[in-house]
Coordinates of C-alpha atoms in Angstrom, one line a residue:
Chain B
M13 CA 0.1 -0.1 0.2
T14 CA 1.4 3.5 -1.2
G15 CA 2.7 5.3 2.2
R16 CA 3.9 1.9 3.8
D17 CA 7.2 2.2 2.5
G18 CA 8.6 4.4 5.3
G19 CA 7.3 7.3 3.3
A20 CA 9.9 7.3 0.6
G21 CA 7.6 9.2 -1.7
L22 CA 7.0 11.8 0.8
V23 CA 8.2 15.2 -0.2
P24 CA 7.0 18.9 0.7
H25 CA 4.2 20.0 -1.8
D26 CA 5.5 23.5 -1.7
P27 CA 4.2 26.2 -0.8
S28 CA 2.1 24.3 2.0
P29 CA 1.2 25.4 5.2
V30 CA 2.8 24.6 8.7
V31 CA 0.8 22.6 11.0
I32 CA 1.5 23.7 14.7
L33 CA 0.3 21.5 17.3
V34 CA 0.1 23.4 20.5
R35 CA 0.9 21.7 23.9
P36 CA -0.3 18.2 22.2
Q37 CA -0.7 15.3 24.9
L38 CA -0.6 12.2 23.2
A39 CA 2.0 10.8 20.9
D40 CA -0.4 8.8 19.1
N41 CA -2.2 11.8 18.1
I42 CA 0.9 13.4 16.7
G43 CA 1.7 10.1 14.8
A44 CA -1.8 10.4 13.5
V45 CA -1.7 13.9 12.6
A46 CA 1.4 13.0 10.5
R47 CA -0.6 10.4 8.4
C48 CA -3.1 12.8 7.7
M49 CA -0.7 15.4 6.6
A50 CA 0.9 13.1 4.5
N51 CA -2.5 12.4 2.9
C52 CA -3.3 15.9 2.2
G53 CA 0.2 16.8 0.8
L54 CA 1.4 18.7 4.0
F55 CA 4.8 18.0 5.2
H56 CA 5.9 20.9 7.9
L57 CA 5.1 19.9 11.4
R58 CA 5.9 21.9 14.5
L59 CA 5.3 20.9 18.0
V60 CA 4.9 23.7 20.7
A61 CA 5.9 22.3 24.0
P62 CA 4.6 18.3 23.5
R63 CA 3.2 17.2 27.1
D64 CA 5.7 14.0 27.0
G65 CA 8.6 15.3 25.1
W66 CA 9.7 14.5 21.7
P67 CA 10.6 12.2 20.0
Q68 CA 8.0 9.4 20.9
D69 CA 8.2 5.9 19.7
R70 CA 4.2 5.7 19.6
A71 CA 4.0 8.7 17.3
W72 CA 5.9 6.6 14.8
R73 CA 3.9 3.4 15.0
M74 CA 0.7 5.7 14.3
A75 CA 2.1 7.5 11.3
S76 CA 1.8 4.3 9.1
G77 CA 4.7 5.6 7.1
A78 CA 4.6 9.4 7.3
D79 CA 8.1 8.9 8.9
R80 CA 9.7 11.9 7.0
I81 CA 7.3 14.2 8.5
L82 CA 7.9 13.2 12.0
E83 CA 11.7 13.2 11.4
A84 CA 11.5 16.9 10.1
A85 CA 9.2 18.1 12.7
T86 CA 10.7 21.0 14.9
V87 CA 10.0 21.6 18.7
H88 CA 9.4 25.0 20.2
A89 CA 8.9 26.4 23.7
T90 CA 6.3 28.9 22.6
V91 CA 3.7 29.7 20.0
A92 CA 5.6 32.7 19.2
D93 CA 8.8 31.1 18.3
A94 CA 6.7 28.4 16.3
V95 CA 5.2 31.2 14.0
G96 CA 8.1 33.7 14.1
D97 CA 9.1 33.2 10.4
L98 CA 5.3 33.0 9.0
H99 CA 3.4 35.5 7.4
R100 CA -0.3 34.4 8.4
V101 CA -1.3 32.4 11.4
Y102 CA -4.7 30.7 11.6
A103 CA -6.1 29.1 14.8
T104 CA -8.6 26.4 14.8
C105 CA -11.0 26.7 17.9
P106 CA -14.5 25.6 17.9
R107 CA -16.0 28.0 20.2
P108 CA -14.0 31.5 20.6
R109 CA -15.0 33.9 23.0
H110 CA -14.2 37.4 23.9
V111 CA -11.9 37.5 20.9
I112 CA -12.3 40.1 18.1
K113 CA -11.0 38.5 15.0
P114 CA -12.1 37.4 11.4
L115 CA -13.5 33.8 11.6
L116 CA -13.7 31.7 8.4
N117 CA -15.0 28.1 8.2
A118 CA -12.4 25.4 7.0
R119 CA -13.1 25.8 3.3
A120 CA -12.9 29.6 3.2
A121 CA -9.4 29.2 5.3
A122 CA -8.3 26.9 2.8
G123 CA -8.9 29.4 0.0
S124 CA -7.3 32.3 2.1
I125 CA -4.2 30.2 2.6
R126 CA -4.1 29.5 -1.1
E127 CA -4.5 32.9 -1.9
A128 CA -1.5 34.0 0.6
E129 CA 0.5 31.0 -0.8
G130 CA 0.0 32.7 -4.3
R131 CA 1.4 36.0 -3.1
G132 CA 4.8 34.1 -1.6
L133 CA 3.4 34.2 1.8
R134 CA 4.2 31.5 4.2
A135 CA 1.2 30.4 6.5
G136 CA 0.6 28.2 9.5
V137 CA -2.4 26.5 11.1
L138 CA -2.6 26.3 15.0
F139 CA -4.2 23.3 16.6
G140 CA -4.8 23.2 20.3
P141 CA -4.1 20.5 23.0
E142 CA -6.7 17.5 23.0
R143 CA -9.1 18.6 25.9
A144 CA -8.8 22.2 26.2
G145 CA -8.2 23.7 22.7
L146 CA -6.2 27.0 22.0
D147 CA -6.3 29.4 24.9
N148 CA -6.7 33.2 24.4
E149 CA -3.1 33.9 24.5
D150 CA -2.4 31.3 21.7
M151 CA -5.2 32.9 19.8
A152 CA -3.7 36.5 20.2
Q153 CA -1.0 35.0 17.9
A154 CA -3.2 34.4 15.0
D155 CA -4.7 36.6 12.5
T156 CA -7.5 34.5 11.5
L157 CA -9.6 32.0 13.5
V158 CA -11.2 28.8 11.9
R159 CA -14.2 27.0 13.0
Y160 CA -15.8 23.9 11.4
P161 CA -19.4 24.3 11.2
L162 CA -20.0 20.7 12.2
N163 CA -22.8 18.9 14.6
P164 CA -22.9 21.6 17.6
D165 CA -24.4 18.9 19.6
F166 CA -21.0 16.9 19.5
D167 CA -18.3 19.1 18.5
S168 CA -15.4 17.6 20.2
L169 CA -13.1 16.8 17.3
N170 CA -10.2 14.2 17.5
L171 CA -6.8 16.3 17.0
A172 CA -5.9 14.1 13.7
Q173 CA -9.7 14.6 12.5
A174 CA -9.1 18.3 12.9
V175 CA -6.0 18.3 10.8
M176 CA -7.7 15.9 8.2
V177 CA -10.5 18.3 7.8
M178 CA -8.2 21.5 7.4
G179 CA -5.6 19.4 5.2
Y180 CA -8.4 18.2 3.0
E181 CA -9.9 21.5 2.3
W182 CA -6.2 22.9 1.4
W183 CA -5.8 19.9 -1.1
M184 CA -9.4 20.4 -2.5
A185 CA -8.7 24.1 -2.9
A186 CA -6.3 23.3 -5.7
D187 CA -7.7 20.2 -7.0
T188 CA -8.5 20.0 -10.5
T189 CA -9.9 16.5 -11.2
P190 CA -13.5 16.3 -12.5
P191 CA -15.9 16.0 -9.5
A192 CA -17.9 13.5 -11.5
Q193 CA -17.2 10.9 -14.3
L194 CA -17.9 7.5 -15.4
L195 CA -15.3 5.1 -14.9
T196 CA -14.6 3.2 -18.2
H197 CA -11.2 1.7 -18.0
D198 CA -10.5 -0.3 -21.2
T199 CA -14.0 1.0 -22.7
R200 CA -15.6 4.2 -23.6
V201 CA -18.8 5.8 -23.3
A202 CA -21.3 4.5 -26.0
T203 CA -22.2 7.2 -28.8
K204 CA -26.1 7.7 -29.2
A205 CA -25.7 5.7 -32.6
E206 CA -24.3 2.6 -30.9
L207 CA -27.3 2.7 -28.2
E208 CA -29.7 3.1 -31.0
R209 CA -28.2 0.1 -32.8
F210 CA -29.0 -1.8 -29.7
L211 CA -32.5 -0.6 -29.1
V212 CA -33.3 -1.3 -32.8
H213 CA -32.0 -5.0 -32.2
L214 CA -34.0 -5.2 -29.0
I215 CA -37.3 -3.8 -30.4
D216 CA -37.0 -6.3 -33.4
Q217 CA -36.3 -9.3 -30.8
L218 CA -39.3 -8.1 -28.7
D219 CA -41.5 -7.7 -32.0
A220 CA -40.7 -11.3 -32.9
C221 CA -41.2 -12.7 -29.4
G222 CA -44.6 -11.0 -29.5
F223 CA -44.0 -9.0 -26.4
L224 CA -44.8 -5.7 -28.5
R225 CA -47.9 -7.5 -30.3
N226 CA -50.4 -5.0 -28.6
A227 CA -50.4 -2.5 -31.5
P228 CA -52.1 0.5 -29.7
K229 CA -49.8 0.1 -26.8
R230 CA -46.4 -0.7 -28.7
P231 CA -45.4 3.1 -29.4
G232 CA -45.6 3.9 -25.6
M233 CA -43.9 0.5 -24.5
V234 CA -41.1 1.2 -27.0
Q235 CA -40.8 4.6 -25.6
N236 CA -40.5 3.4 -22.1
I237 CA -38.0 0.8 -23.0
R238 CA -35.9 3.8 -24.8
H239 CA -36.3 5.9 -21.6
L240 CA -34.7 3.2 -19.4
F241 CA -31.6 2.9 -21.3
E242 CA -31.3 6.4 -22.2
R243 CA -31.4 7.3 -18.4
G244 CA -27.6 7.0 -17.6
E245 CA -24.5 6.9 -19.4
V246 CA -23.7 3.4 -21.0
T247 CA -20.3 2.2 -22.2
E248 CA -19.5 0.9 -25.5
Q249 CA -18.6 -2.5 -23.7
E250 CA -22.1 -2.4 -22.1
V251 CA -24.0 -2.1 -25.1
R252 CA -22.2 -5.1 -26.5
T253 CA -23.2 -7.1 -23.4
L254 CA -26.5 -6.0 -23.9
H255 CA -26.7 -7.3 -27.6
G256 CA -25.4 -10.3 -26.4
V257 CA -28.0 -10.6 -23.7
V258 CA -31.0 -10.1 -26.1
A259 CA -29.3 -12.5 -28.5
G260 CA -28.8 -15.2 -25.9
L261 CA -32.3 -14.5 -24.7
A262 CA -33.9 -14.9 -28.2
Q263 CA -31.9 -17.8 -29.2
G264 CA -32.5 -19.8 -25.9
R265 CA -36.2 -19.3 -26.5
R266 CA -35.7 -20.6 -30.0
R267 CA -33.9 -23.5 -28.6
L268 CA -36.6 -23.9 -25.9
G269 CA -39.0 -23.9 -28.9
R270 CA -37.0 -26.6 -30.7
F271 CA -36.9 -28.7 -27.3
E272 CA -40.6 -28.0 -27.1
D273 CA -41.2 -29.4 -30.6
D274 CA -38.9 -32.3 -29.9
L275 CA -40.9 -33.0 -26.6
M276 CA -44.3 -32.5 -28.5
T277 CA -42.8 -35.3 -31.2
A278 CA -41.6 -37.5 -28.6
L279 CA -45.1 -37.3 -26.7
E280 CA -46.9 -37.9 -30.0
P281 CA -48.6 -41.3 -30.1
D282 CA -46.8 -43.7 -31.8
E283 CA -48.3 -44.5 -35.4
G284 CA -46.8 -47.8 -35.7
Chain E
M22 CA -16.7 19.1 26.8
T23 CA -19.7 18.5 24.4
G24 CA -19.9 14.9 23.6
R25 CA -18.4 13.6 26.8
D26 CA -21.6 13.1 28.4
G27 CA -22.4 9.8 26.9
G28 CA -23.7 10.9 23.9
A29 CA -26.9 12.4 25.6
G30 CA -27.5 14.8 22.9
L31 CA -26.8 12.4 20.1
V32 CA -30.0 11.8 18.2
P33 CA -30.4 11.1 14.3
H34 CA -30.3 14.0 11.9
D35 CA -32.7 12.3 9.6
P36 CA -32.6 11.8 6.7
S37 CA -28.8 10.9 7.0
P38 CA -26.9 8.5 5.3
V39 CA -26.0 5.0 6.6
V40 CA -22.3 4.3 7.3
I41 CA -21.5 0.6 6.4
L42 CA -18.2 -0.7 7.5
V43 CA -17.3 -3.8 5.6
R44 CA -15.2 -6.3 7.5
P45 CA -13.9 -3.7 9.8
Q46 CA -10.7 -5.2 11.6
L47 CA -10.1 -2.9 14.5
A48 CA -12.6 -2.2 17.0
D49 CA -10.6 1.0 18.1
N50 CA -11.6 2.3 14.4
I51 CA -15.2 1.5 14.9
G52 CA -15.1 3.6 17.9
A53 CA -13.1 6.3 16.2
V54 CA -15.7 6.0 13.6
A55 CA -18.9 6.6 15.9
R56 CA -16.9 9.7 17.1
C57 CA -16.6 11.3 13.4
M58 CA -20.3 10.4 12.9
A59 CA -21.4 12.2 15.9
N60 CA -19.0 15.1 14.7
C61 CA -20.8 15.0 11.3
G62 CA -24.5 14.6 12.5
L63 CA -24.5 11.0 11.2
F64 CA -26.0 8.5 13.4
H65 CA -26.8 5.1 11.6
L66 CA -24.0 2.5 11.7
R67 CA -24.0 -1.0 9.9
L68 CA -21.0 -3.5 10.7
V69 CA -20.7 -6.3 8.0
A70 CA -18.8 -9.3 9.4
P71 CA -16.6 -7.5 11.8
R72 CA -13.5 -9.5 12.1
D73 CA -13.5 -9.6 16.0
G74 CA -17.1 -9.9 16.6
W75 CA -19.3 -7.4 18.1
P76 CA -19.8 -5.7 20.7
Q77 CA -16.1 -4.7 21.5
D78 CA -15.2 -2.7 24.8
R79 CA -12.3 -1.0 22.8
A80 CA -14.9 0.7 20.3
W81 CA -16.7 2.4 23.3
R82 CA -13.4 3.7 24.7
M83 CA -12.7 5.3 21.5
A84 CA -15.9 6.8 20.8
S85 CA -15.5 9.6 23.3
G86 CA -19.2 9.7 24.3
A87 CA -20.7 8.6 20.9
D88 CA -22.0 5.6 22.7
R89 CA -25.7 5.6 21.1
I90 CA -24.4 5.3 17.7
L91 CA -22.3 2.2 18.8
E92 CA -25.4 0.9 20.8
A93 CA -27.6 1.4 17.6
A94 CA -25.3 -0.2 15.3
T95 CA -26.3 -3.5 13.6
V96 CA -24.5 -6.3 12.3
H97 CA -24.9 -8.0 9.2
A98 CA -23.5 -11.4 7.6
T99 CA -23.3 -9.9 3.9
V100 CA -23.1 -6.4 2.2
A101 CA -26.5 -7.4 0.4
D102 CA -28.1 -7.7 3.8
A103 CA -26.7 -4.4 4.9
V104 CA -27.7 -2.6 1.9
G105 CA -31.3 -4.3 1.4
D106 CA -33.4 -1.4 2.5
L107 CA -31.6 1.3 0.9
H108 CA -32.2 3.1 -2.5
R109 CA -28.7 4.4 -3.2
V110 CA -25.3 3.0 -2.1
Y111 CA -22.1 4.5 -2.5
A112 CA -18.8 2.8 -2.1
T113 CA -15.5 4.5 -1.3
C114 CA -12.5 3.3 -2.7
P115 CA -9.1 4.8 -3.6
R116 CA -8.1 3.2 -6.7
P117 CA -11.3 1.3 -8.4
R118 CA -9.9 -1.2 -11.3
H119 CA -12.0 -3.0 -13.8
V120 CA -15.4 -1.4 -12.7
I121 CA -17.4 0.4 -14.9
K122 CA -19.5 2.7 -12.7
P123 CA -20.1 6.5 -12.0
L124 CA -17.4 7.6 -9.8
L125 CA -17.7 10.9 -7.7
N126 CA -15.3 13.0 -5.4
A127 CA -16.6 13.4 -1.7
R128 CA -17.9 16.8 -2.3
A129 CA -20.1 15.4 -5.4
A130 CA -21.2 12.5 -3.8
A131 CA -22.4 14.3 -0.8
G132 CA -24.5 16.6 -2.9
S133 CA -25.8 13.5 -4.6
I134 CA -26.6 12.1 -1.2
R135 CA -28.4 15.1 -0.3
E136 CA -30.4 15.4 -3.5
A137 CA -31.4 11.7 -3.0
E138 CA -32.7 12.3 0.5
G139 CA -34.4 15.5 -0.7
R140 CA -36.4 13.1 -2.9
G141 CA -37.2 10.5 0.0
L142 CA -34.6 8.0 -1.0
R143 CA -32.1 6.4 1.8
A144 CA -28.7 6.5 1.0
G145 CA -25.6 4.3 2.6
V146 CA -22.0 4.4 2.2
L147 CA -19.7 1.4 2.1
F148 CA -16.4 1.8 3.6
G149 CA -13.8 -1.3 3.0
P150 CA -11.7 -2.9 5.8
E151 CA -8.5 -1.1 7.0
R152 CA -5.8 -2.9 4.8
A153 CA -7.5 -4.2 1.6
G154 CA -10.3 -1.9 1.1
L155 CA -13.4 -3.1 -0.9
D156 CA -13.3 -5.9 -3.1
N157 CA -15.0 -6.1 -6.5
E158 CA -17.7 -8.1 -5.2
D159 CA -18.5 -5.1 -2.5
M160 CA -18.5 -2.5 -5.1
A161 CA -20.9 -4.4 -7.4
Q162 CA -23.3 -3.7 -4.6
A163 CA -22.8 -0.1 -5.1
D164 CA -24.5 2.4 -7.8
T165 CA -21.8 4.8 -7.4
L166 CA -18.0 5.0 -6.6
V167 CA -16.5 7.5 -4.4
R168 CA -12.8 8.6 -4.5
Y169 CA -11.2 11.5 -2.3
P170 CA -8.8 13.2 -4.5
L171 CA -5.9 13.6 -1.9
N172 CA -2.2 13.1 -2.2
P173 CA -1.5 10.1 -4.8
D174 CA 1.8 9.4 -3.2
F175 CA 0.3 8.8 0.3
D176 CA -3.4 7.5 -0.3
S177 CA -3.8 5.1 2.5
L178 CA -6.4 6.8 4.8
N179 CA -7.2 5.5 8.3
L180 CA -11.0 4.1 8.5
A181 CA -12.0 7.0 10.6
Q182 CA -10.6 9.5 8.4
A183 CA -12.3 8.6 5.5
V184 CA -15.8 8.6 7.2
M185 CA -14.8 12.0 8.6
V186 CA -14.1 13.2 5.2
M187 CA -17.4 12.0 3.6
G188 CA -19.3 13.2 7.0
Y189 CA -17.8 16.4 6.8
E190 CA -18.8 17.1 3.2
W191 CA -22.4 15.8 3.8
W192 CA -23.0 18.1 6.7
M193 CA -21.1 21.0 4.7
A194 CA -23.6 20.2 1.7
A195 CA -26.1 21.7 3.9
D196 CA -24.5 24.1 6.0
T197 CA -25.7 27.6 6.0
T198 CA -23.4 29.4 8.3
P199 CA -21.5 32.6 6.7
P200 CA -18.1 31.0 5.4
A201 CA -16.5 34.4 6.6
Q202 CA -17.4 36.7 9.3
L203 CA -15.7 39.1 11.9
L204 CA -16.2 38.0 15.4
T205 CA -17.3 41.0 17.3
H206 CA -19.0 39.3 20.6
D207 CA -20.3 42.3 22.7
T208 CA -19.3 45.1 20.3
R209 CA -20.0 45.5 16.4
V210 CA -18.3 46.6 13.0
A211 CA -17.7 50.4 13.4
T212 CA -19.3 52.5 10.9
K213 CA -17.3 54.8 8.5
A214 CA -18.3 57.8 10.7
E215 CA -16.8 56.3 13.8
L216 CA -13.7 55.3 12.1
E217 CA -13.5 58.8 10.5
R218 CA -14.0 60.6 13.9
F219 CA -10.9 58.6 15.0
L220 CA -8.9 59.5 12.0
V221 CA -9.6 63.0 12.7
H222 CA -8.5 62.7 16.3
L223 CA -5.4 61.0 15.4
I224 CA -4.4 63.5 12.6
D225 CA -5.5 66.4 15.1
Q226 CA -3.0 65.1 17.6
L227 CA -0.3 64.4 14.9
D228 CA -0.5 68.0 13.8
A229 CA 0.0 69.1 17.4
C230 CA 3.3 67.0 18.0
G231 CA 4.5 68.0 15.0
F232 CA 4.8 64.5 13.1
L233 CA 2.9 66.2 10.0
R234 CA 4.8 69.3 10.1
N235 CA 6.2 68.6 6.8
A236 CA 3.7 70.6 4.5
P237 CA 4.5 69.1 1.0
K238 CA 4.5 65.5 2.6
R239 CA 1.4 66.1 4.8
P240 CA -1.4 64.9 2.3
G241 CA 0.4 61.8 1.4
M242 CA 1.3 60.8 4.9
V243 CA -2.5 61.5 5.9
Q244 CA -3.4 59.1 3.2
N245 CA -1.1 56.2 4.2
I246 CA -2.5 56.3 7.8
R247 CA -6.0 56.4 6.3
H248 CA -5.2 53.5 4.1
L249 CA -3.8 51.5 7.1
F250 CA -6.8 51.7 9.1
E251 CA -9.5 51.2 6.4
R252 CA -7.7 48.0 5.5
G253 CA -10.1 45.6 7.5
E254 CA -13.1 46.0 9.4
V255 CA -12.6 47.4 12.6
T256 CA -15.0 47.1 15.5
E257 CA -16.5 50.1 17.5
Q258 CA -14.6 48.7 20.5
E259 CA -11.6 49.0 19.0
V260 CA -12.2 52.5 17.6
R261 CA -12.8 53.5 21.2
T262 CA -9.5 51.6 22.3
L263 CA -7.6 53.7 19.7
H264 CA -9.1 56.9 20.6
G265 CA -7.5 56.1 24.2
V266 CA -4.3 55.0 22.7
V267 CA -4.0 58.4 21.0
A268 CA -5.1 60.3 23.9
G269 CA -2.4 58.3 26.2
L270 CA 0.1 59.0 24.1
A271 CA -0.6 63.0 23.6
Q272 CA -1.0 63.2 27.4
G273 CA 2.0 61.3 28.3
R274 CA 4.1 63.6 25.6
R275 CA 2.4 66.6 27.5
R276 CA 3.2 65.1 31.0
L277 CA 6.8 64.4 29.6
G278 CA 6.8 68.1 28.2
R279 CA 5.8 69.4 31.9
F280 CA 8.3 67.0 33.4
E281 CA 11.1 68.6 31.1
D282 CA 9.7 72.1 31.7
D283 CA 10.2 71.3 35.5
L284 CA 13.6 69.7 34.8
M285 CA 14.7 72.7 32.8
T286 CA 13.5 75.1 35.5
A287 CA 15.2 73.0 38.1
L288 CA 18.6 73.2 36.1
E289 CA 18.1 77.0 35.6
P290 CA 20.8 78.8 37.1
D291 CA 19.6 80.3 40.4
E292 CA 19.0 83.9 39.8
G293 CA 19.7 84.9 43.5

């Protein structure tokens, strides 16, 4: 699995924001954060006064191969020291009180970080300790607060989850892959003409088997069948499969017909 | 902290998609998934053939109070059984191969789920086992695949992180809070007139202290000062603080001035 190779493929996508964990308590969480960062193309990790010191084996065990991020992480005594070389500092906090500050949701913050990075400014995001979150002094170091508008009845996010949401939005802010597509692999989306040839084949066979024998209802029935197959994109391979399905069913019926003829013949009273 | 109360506040936000964990391996991950679900307003959890059986104490320990979600979880022998009552099934998979199927990113999938829910359809999302992910037979039960366009060099997501991203997008798809605002708490954004009165006060004092004594440069300097204070939103409370700062500095100078006068007087040679 990618990322299980000790993170050999992990290199900084620069510019990318610095993740700053303020007084993190559990090394497990620091490791889980590193894994999330790798998932999201983030690389720069700073730890402000980690409770249990640094480095910690447990972090490496939880990082699932994002070792390079942990190895490059730096430790700082204060938030001020950790943000000293940055131009923009964002602070994540679920319920800021008594603070006058711009407040963005994660998506808007990601856009703001990308915009700053586009102007050559270096950004960092502060994440508070597991239980208490950032205090007012930490927040005073930030120019912008970030709040995720999630379930207000259950708003305690795991530290790695908080980093994941921010990192995911940062990645998505520059993502150019199409939001929706039809996976076709070795085939391609069928053209209208290919689909039409199949519909002609199907309707021929339905005429042949008597399914469409009710003349007044026939146009409506044909239209319903057409609507069904036109509803979504169909691939060229699927059209070929559908041709086969119809042919198979029709042939089976004929074969069954022959079997019935044979059966009838066998059951006929002997003339001898 | 909210959510540490045993999840008393946790109730289903209906309609909401069912989270279906297929052959999950670690009870820790199931618990972490429940916590993420609570964060995102999801409630319905189904487990298909959990490796270590169910229930498992470790899940409750990792759920940080999302107990109700775990208590309401149901166990199923097969994916087919787990999706039987649903109308729409989405399957998350990082690198689908040899599958012809619509593929959405998490954001588009969230929109699609909301749209289906708006028509009274019930949706579910399949998440594969920790290492292998969903297999082709699992994916055949889904009408749509979901892929997160994250770092292709490190795309192994923790199970709870995968649920978090999908749940976050589902919540965001109906979020109506403003993406950006200025936190003002007990104050409010200052009007242009309030800011103007401060600028007049400041410039008066700067004239008085001689800072603007260079007549040809004065208009440009005044304009630069104005630009600085007009750059972002300022609150009414901050304008009052700024008035105080200017008054304080001016008064301090006058006081210093008086002190200097006293000093000069004291230093004057005695006339006696």
